[in-house]
mmCIF file of C-alpha atoms and ligand atoms in Angstrom:
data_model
loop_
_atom_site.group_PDB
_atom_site.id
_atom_site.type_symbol
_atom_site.label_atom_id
_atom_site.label_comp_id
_atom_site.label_asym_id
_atom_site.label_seq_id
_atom_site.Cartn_x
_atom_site.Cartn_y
_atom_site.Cartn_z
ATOM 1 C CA UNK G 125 -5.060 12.260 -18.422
ATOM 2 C CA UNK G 126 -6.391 8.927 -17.837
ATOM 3 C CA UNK G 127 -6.087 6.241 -20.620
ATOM 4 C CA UNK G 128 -6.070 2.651 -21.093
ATOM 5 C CA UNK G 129 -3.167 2.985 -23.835
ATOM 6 C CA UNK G 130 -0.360 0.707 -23.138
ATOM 7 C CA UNK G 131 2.310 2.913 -25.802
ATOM 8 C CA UNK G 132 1.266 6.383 -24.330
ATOM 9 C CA UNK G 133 2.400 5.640 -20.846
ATOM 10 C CA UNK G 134 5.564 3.533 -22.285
ATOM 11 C CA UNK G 135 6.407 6.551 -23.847
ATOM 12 C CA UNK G 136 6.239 8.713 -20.875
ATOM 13 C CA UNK G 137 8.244 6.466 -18.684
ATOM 14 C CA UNK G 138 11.241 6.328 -21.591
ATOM 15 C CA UNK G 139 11.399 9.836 -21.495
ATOM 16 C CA UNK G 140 12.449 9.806 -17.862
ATOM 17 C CA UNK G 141 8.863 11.056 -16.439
ATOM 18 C CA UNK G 142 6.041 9.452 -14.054
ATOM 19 C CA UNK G 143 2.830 7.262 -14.664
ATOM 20 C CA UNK G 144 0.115 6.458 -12.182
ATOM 21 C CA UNK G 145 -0.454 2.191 -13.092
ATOM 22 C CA UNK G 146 -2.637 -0.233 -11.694
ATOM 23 C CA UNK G 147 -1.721 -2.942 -9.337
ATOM 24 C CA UNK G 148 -3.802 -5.447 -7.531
ATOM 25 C CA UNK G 149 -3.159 -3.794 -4.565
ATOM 26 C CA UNK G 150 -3.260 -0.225 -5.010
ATOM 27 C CA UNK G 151 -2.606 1.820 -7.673
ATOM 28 C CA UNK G 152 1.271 3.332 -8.104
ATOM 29 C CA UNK G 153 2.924 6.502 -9.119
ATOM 30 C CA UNK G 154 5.885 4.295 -11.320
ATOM 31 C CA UNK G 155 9.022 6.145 -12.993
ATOM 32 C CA UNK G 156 12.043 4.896 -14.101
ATOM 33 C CA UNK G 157 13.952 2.955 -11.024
ATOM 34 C CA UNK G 158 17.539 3.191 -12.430
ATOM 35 C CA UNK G 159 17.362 6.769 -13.521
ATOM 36 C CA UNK G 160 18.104 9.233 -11.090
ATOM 37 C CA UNK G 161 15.498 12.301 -12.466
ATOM 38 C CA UNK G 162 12.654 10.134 -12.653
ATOM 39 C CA UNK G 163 13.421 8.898 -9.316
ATOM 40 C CA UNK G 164 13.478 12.235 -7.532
ATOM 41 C CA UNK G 165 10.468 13.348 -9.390
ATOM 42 C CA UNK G 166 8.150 9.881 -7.587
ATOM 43 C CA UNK G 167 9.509 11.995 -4.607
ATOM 44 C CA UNK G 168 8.558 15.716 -5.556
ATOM 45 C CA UNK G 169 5.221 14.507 -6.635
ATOM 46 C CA UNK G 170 4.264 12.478 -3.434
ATOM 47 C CA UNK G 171 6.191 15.294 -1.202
ATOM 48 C CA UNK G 172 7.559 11.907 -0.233
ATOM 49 C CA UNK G 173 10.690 12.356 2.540
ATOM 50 C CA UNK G 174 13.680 11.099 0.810
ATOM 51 C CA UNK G 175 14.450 8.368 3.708
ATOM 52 C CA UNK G 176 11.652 6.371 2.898
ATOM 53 C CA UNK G 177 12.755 3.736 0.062
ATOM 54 C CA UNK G 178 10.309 2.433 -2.732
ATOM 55 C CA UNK G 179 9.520 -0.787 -4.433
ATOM 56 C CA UNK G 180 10.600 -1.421 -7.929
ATOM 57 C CA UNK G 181 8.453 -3.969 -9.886
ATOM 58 C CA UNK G 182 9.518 -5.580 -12.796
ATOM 59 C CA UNK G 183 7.571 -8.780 -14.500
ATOM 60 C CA UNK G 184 10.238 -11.960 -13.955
ATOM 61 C CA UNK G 185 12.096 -13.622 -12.081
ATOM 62 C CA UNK G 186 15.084 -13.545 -13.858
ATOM 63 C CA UNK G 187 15.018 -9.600 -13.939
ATOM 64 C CA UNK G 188 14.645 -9.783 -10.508
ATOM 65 C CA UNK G 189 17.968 -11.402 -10.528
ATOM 66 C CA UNK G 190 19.712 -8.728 -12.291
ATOM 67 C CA UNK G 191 18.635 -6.219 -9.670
ATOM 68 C CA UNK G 192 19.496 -8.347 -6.715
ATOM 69 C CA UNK G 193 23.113 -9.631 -5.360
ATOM 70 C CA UNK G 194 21.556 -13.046 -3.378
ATOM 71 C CA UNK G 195 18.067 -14.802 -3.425
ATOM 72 C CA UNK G 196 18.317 -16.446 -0.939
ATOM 73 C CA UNK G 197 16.370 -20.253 -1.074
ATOM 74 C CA UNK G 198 13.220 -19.274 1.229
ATOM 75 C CA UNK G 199 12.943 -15.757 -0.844
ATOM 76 C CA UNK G 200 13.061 -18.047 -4.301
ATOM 77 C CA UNK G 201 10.761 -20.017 -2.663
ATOM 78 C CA UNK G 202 8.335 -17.175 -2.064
ATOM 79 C CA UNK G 203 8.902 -15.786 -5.258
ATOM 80 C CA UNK G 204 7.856 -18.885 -7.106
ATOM 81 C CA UNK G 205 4.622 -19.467 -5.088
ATOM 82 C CA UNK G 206 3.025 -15.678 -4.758
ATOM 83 C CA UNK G 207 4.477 -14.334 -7.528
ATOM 84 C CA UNK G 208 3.158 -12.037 -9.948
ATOM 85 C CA UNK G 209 1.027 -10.870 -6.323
ATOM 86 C CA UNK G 210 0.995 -9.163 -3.236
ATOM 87 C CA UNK G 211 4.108 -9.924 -1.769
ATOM 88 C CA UNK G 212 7.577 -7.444 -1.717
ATOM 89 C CA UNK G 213 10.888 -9.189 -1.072
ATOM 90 C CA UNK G 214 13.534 -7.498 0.828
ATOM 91 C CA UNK G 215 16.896 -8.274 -0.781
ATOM 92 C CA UNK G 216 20.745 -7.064 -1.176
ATOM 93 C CA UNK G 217 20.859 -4.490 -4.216
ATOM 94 C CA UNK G 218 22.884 -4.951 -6.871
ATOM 95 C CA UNK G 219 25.517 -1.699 -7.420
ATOM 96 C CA UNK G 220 23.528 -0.590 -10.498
ATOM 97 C CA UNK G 221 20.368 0.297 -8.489
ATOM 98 C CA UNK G 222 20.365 3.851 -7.182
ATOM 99 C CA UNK G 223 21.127 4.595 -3.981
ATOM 100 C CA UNK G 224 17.897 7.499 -4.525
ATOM 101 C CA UNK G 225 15.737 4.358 -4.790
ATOM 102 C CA UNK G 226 16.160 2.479 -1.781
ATOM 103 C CA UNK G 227 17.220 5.565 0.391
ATOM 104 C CA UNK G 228 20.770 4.706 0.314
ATOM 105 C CA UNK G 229 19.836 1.282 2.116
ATOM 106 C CA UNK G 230 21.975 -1.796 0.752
ATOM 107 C CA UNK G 231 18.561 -3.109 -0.036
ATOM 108 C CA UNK G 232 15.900 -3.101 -2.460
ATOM 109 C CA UNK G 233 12.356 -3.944 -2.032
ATOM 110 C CA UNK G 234 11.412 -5.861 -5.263
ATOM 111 C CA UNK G 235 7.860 -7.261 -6.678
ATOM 112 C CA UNK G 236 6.007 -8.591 -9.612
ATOM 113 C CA UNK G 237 2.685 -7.116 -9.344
ATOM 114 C CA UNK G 238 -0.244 -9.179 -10.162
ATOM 115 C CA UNK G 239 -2.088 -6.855 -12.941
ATOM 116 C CA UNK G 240 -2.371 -7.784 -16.812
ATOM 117 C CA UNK G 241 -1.903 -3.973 -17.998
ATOM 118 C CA UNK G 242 0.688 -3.494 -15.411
ATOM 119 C CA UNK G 243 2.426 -6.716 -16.148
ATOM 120 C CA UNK G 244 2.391 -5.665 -20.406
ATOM 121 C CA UNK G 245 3.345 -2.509 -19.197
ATOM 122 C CA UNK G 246 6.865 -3.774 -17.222
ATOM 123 C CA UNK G 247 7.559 -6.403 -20.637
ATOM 124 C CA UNK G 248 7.497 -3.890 -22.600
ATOM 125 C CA UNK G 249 10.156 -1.769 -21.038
ATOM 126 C CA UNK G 250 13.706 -2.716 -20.525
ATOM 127 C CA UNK G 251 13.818 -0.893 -17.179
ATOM 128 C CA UNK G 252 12.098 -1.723 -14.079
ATOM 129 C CA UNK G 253 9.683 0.690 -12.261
ATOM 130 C CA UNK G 254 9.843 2.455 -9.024
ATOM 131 C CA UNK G 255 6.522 2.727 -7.497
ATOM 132 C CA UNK G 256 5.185 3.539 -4.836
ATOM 133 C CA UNK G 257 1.637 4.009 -3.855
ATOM 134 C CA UNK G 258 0.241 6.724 -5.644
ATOM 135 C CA UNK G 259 -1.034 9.198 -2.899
ATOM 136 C CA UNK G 260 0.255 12.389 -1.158
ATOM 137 C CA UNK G 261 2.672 11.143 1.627
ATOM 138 C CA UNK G 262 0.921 9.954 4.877
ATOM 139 C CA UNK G 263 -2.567 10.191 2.850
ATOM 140 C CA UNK G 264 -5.161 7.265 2.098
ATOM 141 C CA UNK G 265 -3.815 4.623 -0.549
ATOM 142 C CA UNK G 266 -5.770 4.796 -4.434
ATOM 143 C CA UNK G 267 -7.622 1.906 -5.262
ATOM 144 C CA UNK G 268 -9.010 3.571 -8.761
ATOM 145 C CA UNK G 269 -7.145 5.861 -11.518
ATOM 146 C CA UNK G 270 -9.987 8.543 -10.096
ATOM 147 C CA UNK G 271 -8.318 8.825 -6.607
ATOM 148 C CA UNK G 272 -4.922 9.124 -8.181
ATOM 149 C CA UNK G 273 -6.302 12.103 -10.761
ATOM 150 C CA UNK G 274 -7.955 13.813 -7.454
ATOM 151 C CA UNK G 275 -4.714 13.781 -5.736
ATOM 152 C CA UNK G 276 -2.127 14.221 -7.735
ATOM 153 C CA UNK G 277 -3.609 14.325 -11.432
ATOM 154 C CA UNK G 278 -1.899 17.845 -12.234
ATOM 155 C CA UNK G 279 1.961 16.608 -11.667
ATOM 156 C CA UNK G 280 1.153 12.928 -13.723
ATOM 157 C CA UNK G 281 1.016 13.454 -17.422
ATOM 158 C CA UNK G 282 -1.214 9.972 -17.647
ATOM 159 C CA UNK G 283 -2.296 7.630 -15.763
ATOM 160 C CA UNK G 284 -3.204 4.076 -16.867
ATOM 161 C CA UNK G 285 -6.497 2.856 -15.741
ATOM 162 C CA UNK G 286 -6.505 -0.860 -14.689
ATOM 163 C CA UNK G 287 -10.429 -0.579 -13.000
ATOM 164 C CA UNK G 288 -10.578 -0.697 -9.137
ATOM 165 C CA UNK G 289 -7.875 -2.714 -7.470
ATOM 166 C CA UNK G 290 -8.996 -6.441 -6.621
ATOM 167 C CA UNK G 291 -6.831 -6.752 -3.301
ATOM 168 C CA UNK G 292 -7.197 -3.036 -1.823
ATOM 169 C CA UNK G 293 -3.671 -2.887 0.672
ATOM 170 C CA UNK G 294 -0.382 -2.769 -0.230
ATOM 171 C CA UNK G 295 1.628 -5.370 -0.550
ATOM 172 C CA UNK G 296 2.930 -7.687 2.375
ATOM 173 C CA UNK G 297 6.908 -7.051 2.814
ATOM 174 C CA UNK G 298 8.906 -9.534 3.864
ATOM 175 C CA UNK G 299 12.774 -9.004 4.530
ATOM 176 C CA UNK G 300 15.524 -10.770 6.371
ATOM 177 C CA UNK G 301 17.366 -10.633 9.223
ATOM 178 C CA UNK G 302 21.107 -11.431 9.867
ATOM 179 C CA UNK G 303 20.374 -15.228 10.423
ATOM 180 C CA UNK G 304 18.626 -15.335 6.992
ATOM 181 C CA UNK G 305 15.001 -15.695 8.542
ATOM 182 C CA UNK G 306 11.864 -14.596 7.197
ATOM 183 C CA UNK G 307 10.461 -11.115 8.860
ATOM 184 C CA UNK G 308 7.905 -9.556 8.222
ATOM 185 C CA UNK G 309 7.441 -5.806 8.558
ATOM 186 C CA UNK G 310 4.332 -4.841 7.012
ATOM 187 C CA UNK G 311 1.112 -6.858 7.040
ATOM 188 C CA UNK G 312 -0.276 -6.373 3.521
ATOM 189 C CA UNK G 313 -2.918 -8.645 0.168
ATOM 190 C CA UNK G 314 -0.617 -11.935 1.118
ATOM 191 C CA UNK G 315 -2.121 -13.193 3.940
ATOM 192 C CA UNK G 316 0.253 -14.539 6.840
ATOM 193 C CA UNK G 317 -1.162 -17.832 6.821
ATOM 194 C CA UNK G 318 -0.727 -18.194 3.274
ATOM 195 C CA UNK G 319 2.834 -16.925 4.061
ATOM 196 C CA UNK G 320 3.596 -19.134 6.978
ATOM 197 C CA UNK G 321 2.370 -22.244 4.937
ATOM 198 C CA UNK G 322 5.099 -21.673 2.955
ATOM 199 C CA UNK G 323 7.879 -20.329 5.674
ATOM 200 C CA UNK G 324 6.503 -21.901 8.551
ATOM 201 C CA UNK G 325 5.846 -19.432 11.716
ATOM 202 C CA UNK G 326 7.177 -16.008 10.932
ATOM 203 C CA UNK G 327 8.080 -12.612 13.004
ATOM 204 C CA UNK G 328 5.998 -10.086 12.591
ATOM 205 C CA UNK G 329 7.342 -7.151 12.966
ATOM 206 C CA UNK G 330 5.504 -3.994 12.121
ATOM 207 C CA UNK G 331 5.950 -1.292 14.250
ATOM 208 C CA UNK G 332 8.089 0.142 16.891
ATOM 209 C CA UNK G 333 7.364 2.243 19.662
ATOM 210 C CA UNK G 334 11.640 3.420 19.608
ATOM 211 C CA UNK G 335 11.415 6.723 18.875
ATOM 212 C CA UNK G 336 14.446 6.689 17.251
ATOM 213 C CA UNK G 337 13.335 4.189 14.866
ATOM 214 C CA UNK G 338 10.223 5.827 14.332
ATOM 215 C CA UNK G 339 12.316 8.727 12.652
ATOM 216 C CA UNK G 340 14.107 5.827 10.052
ATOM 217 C CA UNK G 341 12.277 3.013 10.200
ATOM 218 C CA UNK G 342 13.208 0.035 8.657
ATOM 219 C CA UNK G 343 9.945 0.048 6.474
ATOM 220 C CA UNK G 344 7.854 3.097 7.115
ATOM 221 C CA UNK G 345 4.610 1.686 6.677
ATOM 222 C CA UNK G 346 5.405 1.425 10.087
ATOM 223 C CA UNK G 347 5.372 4.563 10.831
ATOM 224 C CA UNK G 348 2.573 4.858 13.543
ATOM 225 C CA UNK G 349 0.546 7.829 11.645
ATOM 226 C CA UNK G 350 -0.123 7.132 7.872
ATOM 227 C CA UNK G 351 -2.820 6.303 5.524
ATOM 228 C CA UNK G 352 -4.777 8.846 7.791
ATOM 229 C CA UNK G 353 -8.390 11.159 6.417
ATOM 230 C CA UNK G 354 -8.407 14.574 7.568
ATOM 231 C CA UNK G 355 -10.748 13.837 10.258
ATOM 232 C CA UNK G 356 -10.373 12.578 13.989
ATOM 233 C CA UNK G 357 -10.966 8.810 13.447
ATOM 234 C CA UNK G 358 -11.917 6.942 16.554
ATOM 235 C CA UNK G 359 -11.393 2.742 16.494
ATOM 236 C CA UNK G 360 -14.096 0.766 17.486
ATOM 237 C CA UNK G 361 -13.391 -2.942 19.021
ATOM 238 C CA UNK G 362 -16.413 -5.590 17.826
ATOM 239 C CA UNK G 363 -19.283 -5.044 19.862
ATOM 240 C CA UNK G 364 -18.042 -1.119 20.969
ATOM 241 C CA UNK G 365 -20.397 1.833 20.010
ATOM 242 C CA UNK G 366 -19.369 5.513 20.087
ATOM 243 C CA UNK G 367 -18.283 6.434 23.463
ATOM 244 C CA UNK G 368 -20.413 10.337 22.730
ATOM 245 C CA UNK G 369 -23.316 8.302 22.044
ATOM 246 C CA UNK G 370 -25.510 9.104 25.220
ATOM 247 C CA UNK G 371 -23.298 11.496 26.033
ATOM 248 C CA UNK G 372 -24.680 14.184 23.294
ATOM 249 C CA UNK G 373 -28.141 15.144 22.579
ATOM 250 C CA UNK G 374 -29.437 11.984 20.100
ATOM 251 C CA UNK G 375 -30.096 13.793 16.928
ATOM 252 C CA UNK G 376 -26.948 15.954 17.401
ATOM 253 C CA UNK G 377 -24.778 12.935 18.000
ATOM 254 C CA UNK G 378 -26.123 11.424 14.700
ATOM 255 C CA UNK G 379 -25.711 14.219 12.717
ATOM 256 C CA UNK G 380 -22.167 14.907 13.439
ATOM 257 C CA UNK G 381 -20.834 11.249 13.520
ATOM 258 C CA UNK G 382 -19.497 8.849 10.304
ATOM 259 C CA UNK G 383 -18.318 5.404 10.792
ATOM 260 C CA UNK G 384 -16.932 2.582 8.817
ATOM 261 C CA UNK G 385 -18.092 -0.305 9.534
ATOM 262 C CA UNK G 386 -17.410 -4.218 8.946
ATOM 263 C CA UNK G 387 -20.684 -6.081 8.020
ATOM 264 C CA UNK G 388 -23.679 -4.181 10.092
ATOM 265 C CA UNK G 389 -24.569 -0.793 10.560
ATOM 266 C CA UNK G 390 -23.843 1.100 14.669
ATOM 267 C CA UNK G 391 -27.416 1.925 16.358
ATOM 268 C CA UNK G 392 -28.213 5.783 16.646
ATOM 269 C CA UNK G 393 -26.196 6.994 13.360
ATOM 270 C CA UNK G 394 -28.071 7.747 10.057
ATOM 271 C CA UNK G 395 -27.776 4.863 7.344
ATOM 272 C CA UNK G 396 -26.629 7.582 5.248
ATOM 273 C CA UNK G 397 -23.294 8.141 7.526
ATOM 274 C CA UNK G 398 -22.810 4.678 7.293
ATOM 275 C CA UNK G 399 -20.399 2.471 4.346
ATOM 276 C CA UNK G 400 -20.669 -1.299 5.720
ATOM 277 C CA UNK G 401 -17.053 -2.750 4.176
ATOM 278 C CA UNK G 402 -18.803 -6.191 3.704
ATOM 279 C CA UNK G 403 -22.262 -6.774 4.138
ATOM 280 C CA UNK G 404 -21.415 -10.863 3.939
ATOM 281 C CA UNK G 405 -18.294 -10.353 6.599
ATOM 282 C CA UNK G 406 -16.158 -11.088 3.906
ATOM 283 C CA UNK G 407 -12.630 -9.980 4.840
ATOM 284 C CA UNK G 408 -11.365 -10.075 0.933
ATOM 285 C CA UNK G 409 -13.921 -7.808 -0.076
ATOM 286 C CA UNK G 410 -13.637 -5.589 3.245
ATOM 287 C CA UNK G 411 -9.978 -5.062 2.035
ATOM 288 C CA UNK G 412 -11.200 -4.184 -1.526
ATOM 289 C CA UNK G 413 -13.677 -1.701 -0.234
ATOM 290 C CA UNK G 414 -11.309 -0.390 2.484
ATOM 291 C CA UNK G 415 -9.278 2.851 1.222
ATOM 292 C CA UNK G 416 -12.735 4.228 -0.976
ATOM 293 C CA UNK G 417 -14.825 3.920 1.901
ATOM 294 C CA UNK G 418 -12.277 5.586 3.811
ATOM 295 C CA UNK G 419 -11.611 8.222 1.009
ATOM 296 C CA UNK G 420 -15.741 8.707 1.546
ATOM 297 C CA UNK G 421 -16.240 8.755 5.160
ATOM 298 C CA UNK G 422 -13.643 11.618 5.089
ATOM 299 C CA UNK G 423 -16.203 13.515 2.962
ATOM 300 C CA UNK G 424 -19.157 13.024 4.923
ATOM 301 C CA UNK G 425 -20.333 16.722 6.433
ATOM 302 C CA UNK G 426 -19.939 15.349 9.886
ATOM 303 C CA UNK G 427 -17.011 16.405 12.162
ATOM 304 C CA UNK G 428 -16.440 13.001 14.095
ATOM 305 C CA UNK G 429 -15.041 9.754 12.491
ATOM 306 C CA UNK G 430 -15.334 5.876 13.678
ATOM 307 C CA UNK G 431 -14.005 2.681 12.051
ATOM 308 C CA UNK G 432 -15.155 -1.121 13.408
ATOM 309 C CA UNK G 433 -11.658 -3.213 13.630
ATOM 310 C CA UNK G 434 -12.270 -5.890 11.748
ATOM 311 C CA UNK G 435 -11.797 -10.142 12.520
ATOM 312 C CA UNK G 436 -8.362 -10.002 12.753
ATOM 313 C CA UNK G 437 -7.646 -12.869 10.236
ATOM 314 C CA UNK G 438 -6.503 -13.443 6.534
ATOM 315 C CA UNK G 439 -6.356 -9.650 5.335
ATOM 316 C CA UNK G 440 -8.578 -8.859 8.227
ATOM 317 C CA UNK G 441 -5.077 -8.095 9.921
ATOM 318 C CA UNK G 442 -3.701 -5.759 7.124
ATOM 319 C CA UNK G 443 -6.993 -3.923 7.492
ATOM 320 C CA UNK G 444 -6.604 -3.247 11.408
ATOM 321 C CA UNK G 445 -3.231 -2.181 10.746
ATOM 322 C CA UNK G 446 -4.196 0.465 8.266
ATOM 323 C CA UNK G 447 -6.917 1.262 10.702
ATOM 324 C CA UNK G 448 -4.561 1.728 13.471
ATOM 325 C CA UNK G 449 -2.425 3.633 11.460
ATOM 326 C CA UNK G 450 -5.411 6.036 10.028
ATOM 327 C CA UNK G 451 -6.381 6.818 13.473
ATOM 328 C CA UNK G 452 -2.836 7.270 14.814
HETATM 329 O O1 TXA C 710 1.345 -2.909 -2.926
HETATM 330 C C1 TXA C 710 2.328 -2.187 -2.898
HETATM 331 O O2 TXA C 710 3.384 -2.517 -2.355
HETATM 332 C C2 TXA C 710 2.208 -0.806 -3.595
HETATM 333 C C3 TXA C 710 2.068 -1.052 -5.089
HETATM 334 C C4 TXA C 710 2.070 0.230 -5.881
HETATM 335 O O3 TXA C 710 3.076 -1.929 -5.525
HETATM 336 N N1 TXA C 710 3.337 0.004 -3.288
HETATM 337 C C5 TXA C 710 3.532 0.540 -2.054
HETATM 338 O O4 TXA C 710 4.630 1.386 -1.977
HETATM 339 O O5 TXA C 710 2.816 0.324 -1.115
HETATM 340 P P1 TXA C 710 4.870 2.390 -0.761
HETATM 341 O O6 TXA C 710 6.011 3.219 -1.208
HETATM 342 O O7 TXA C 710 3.630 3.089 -0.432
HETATM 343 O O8 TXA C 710 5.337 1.489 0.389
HETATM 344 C C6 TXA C 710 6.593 0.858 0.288
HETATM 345 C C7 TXA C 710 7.101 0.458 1.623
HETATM 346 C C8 TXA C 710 7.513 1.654 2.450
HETATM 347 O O9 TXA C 710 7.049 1.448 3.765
HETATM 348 C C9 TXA C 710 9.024 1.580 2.385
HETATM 349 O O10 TXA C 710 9.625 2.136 3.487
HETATM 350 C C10 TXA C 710 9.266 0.095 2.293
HETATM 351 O O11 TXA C 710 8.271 -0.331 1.435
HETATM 352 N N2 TXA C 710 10.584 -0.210 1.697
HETATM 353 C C11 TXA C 710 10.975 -0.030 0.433
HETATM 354 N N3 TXA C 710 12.257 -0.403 0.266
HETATM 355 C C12 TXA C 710 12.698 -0.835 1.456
HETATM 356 C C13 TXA C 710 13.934 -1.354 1.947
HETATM 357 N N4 TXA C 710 14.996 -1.503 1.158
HETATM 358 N N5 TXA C 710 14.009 -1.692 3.258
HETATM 359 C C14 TXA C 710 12.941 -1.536 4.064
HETATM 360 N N6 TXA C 710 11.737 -1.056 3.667
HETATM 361 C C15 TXA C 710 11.611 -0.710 2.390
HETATM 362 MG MG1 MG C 711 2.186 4.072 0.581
#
């Protein structure tokens, strides 16, 4: 069921089970993150592999301190200027939080999401909430309580509808390493100049072509193949048009292709194949308009996918790397 009632899903989440909630990101599949079942049912639900740890979000700072053993002073620092938003902090776990919940890693990923139902939601609880994005594993991140009720709306008792997401990717993550500097391993709604004002220049460090790694990564948004449609999705540099085009019979070409494109439509496809991410080149609402559009391309009755990488700039770069990813 989808509802806008704050008590329903409070009740649902005390008794142990799951609630789809709204972030400004994307929207979550939250349980429960110090109680084992509720855990391992965020797993079952998302057929999510049990080596891939998830965020818990609470709505302070000083909650966030009784879930982590060190903040260190650049973390605090981040904390104090991007939070409640798009930003997850690495950190050392406290004993208390399961070992289920950050994969048996000695840390936890930690956030205050930047959503007023989300944020009454987490004050109203005295536990803070697992969540993580509330799709089928390796699928396309929901931006509206809609996608989540396609998806997985017969294994979530309710889901709390916060209207479409106003960022549209995940959140960046940011852990680090042994010297106690900044890393970050996924790009994500906190740009990295916004970061690196803050930080100063940071390592970005998002994927990894070791094998080994690729099977436990340190954050598997980097694994190479996620966020993908069901299609074959081609990327498309600026400038670029579909390779088949003039390669195939013209009105067969444009009746079997869909692409996704950043602020103007490809010559020799049907406007009605077409979803422009931001007629203005706008890379905030590109990102807002991103995992829909995808969602929609993947339903067009056409058999070949494109996407236009977009300037690769502010969220621009969180959008190429889902991109990459979805064509993986
Ligand atoms: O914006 C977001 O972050 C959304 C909303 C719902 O908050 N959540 C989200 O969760 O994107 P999820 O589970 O789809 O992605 C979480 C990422 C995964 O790549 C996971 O591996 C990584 O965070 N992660 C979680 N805990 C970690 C840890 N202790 N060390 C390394 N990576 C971790
Ligand atoms: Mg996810």
């Amino acid at each position: 069921m989808i509802g806008t009632d704050l008590t329903i899903a409070r009740q649902w989440l005390e008794a142990g089970n799951v609630v789809g909630i709204p972030t400004e990101t994307v929207y979550g599949l939250a349980g429960n993150a110090l109680n084992d079942e509720a855990v391992l049912t965020i797993f079952r639900v998302k057929n999510r592999p049990a080596f891939d740890p998830l965020i818990v979000h609470t709505d302070s700072l000083d909650k966030i301190r009784g879930l982590v053993r060190d903040l260190p002073p650049v973390a605090e620092q981040l904390a104090r200027t991007c939070w409640p938003g798009p930003l997850t902090l690495l950190l050392p776990k406290r004993d208390h939080v399961p070992d289920l919940t950050t994969s048996g890693l000695d840390t936890v990923a930690v956030r205050i999401p930047d959503h007023p139902l989300t944020l009454a939601l987490l004050k109203s609880l005295d536990f803070p909430l697992a969540a993580p994005s509330a799709n089928p594993f390796g699928y396309i991140s929901p931006t509206t309580a809609q996608h989540v009720a396609d998806q997985l709306g017969d294994q979530v008792p309710y889901i709390l509808d916060g209207g479409p997401c106003p960022v549209g990717v995940e959140s960046t993550i940011i852990g680090f390493d042994e010297a106690g500097r900044a890393v970050v391993y996924r790009l994500g709604g906190m740009a990295l100049e916004q970061l690196e004002a803050i930080t100063g220049p940071l390592r970005v460090q998002t994927s990894s072509s070791n094998p080994q790694e690729q099977a436990h990564p340190q954050a598997p948004g980097m694994l190479t193949s996620h966020y993908a449609p069901r299609k074959p999705l081609t990327l498309l540099a600026d400038g670029e048009v579909p390779a088949a085009l003039g390669t195939l019979p013209a009105e067969q070409f444009a009746n079997s292709v869909g692409a996704l494109v950043f602020s103007s439509t490809l010559p020799g496809i049907p406007e009605a194949n077409q979803l422009v991410l931001s007629p203005n080149g706008d890379v905030l609402e590109a990102a807002r308009h991103l995992f829909a559009y995808l969602r929609r391309l993947d339903t067009l009755p056409v058999t070949q996918l494109y996407a236009q990488l977009v300037p690769d700039e502010g969220l621009g770069r969180a959008i190429n790397d889902r991109l990459r990813r979805a064509a993986a």
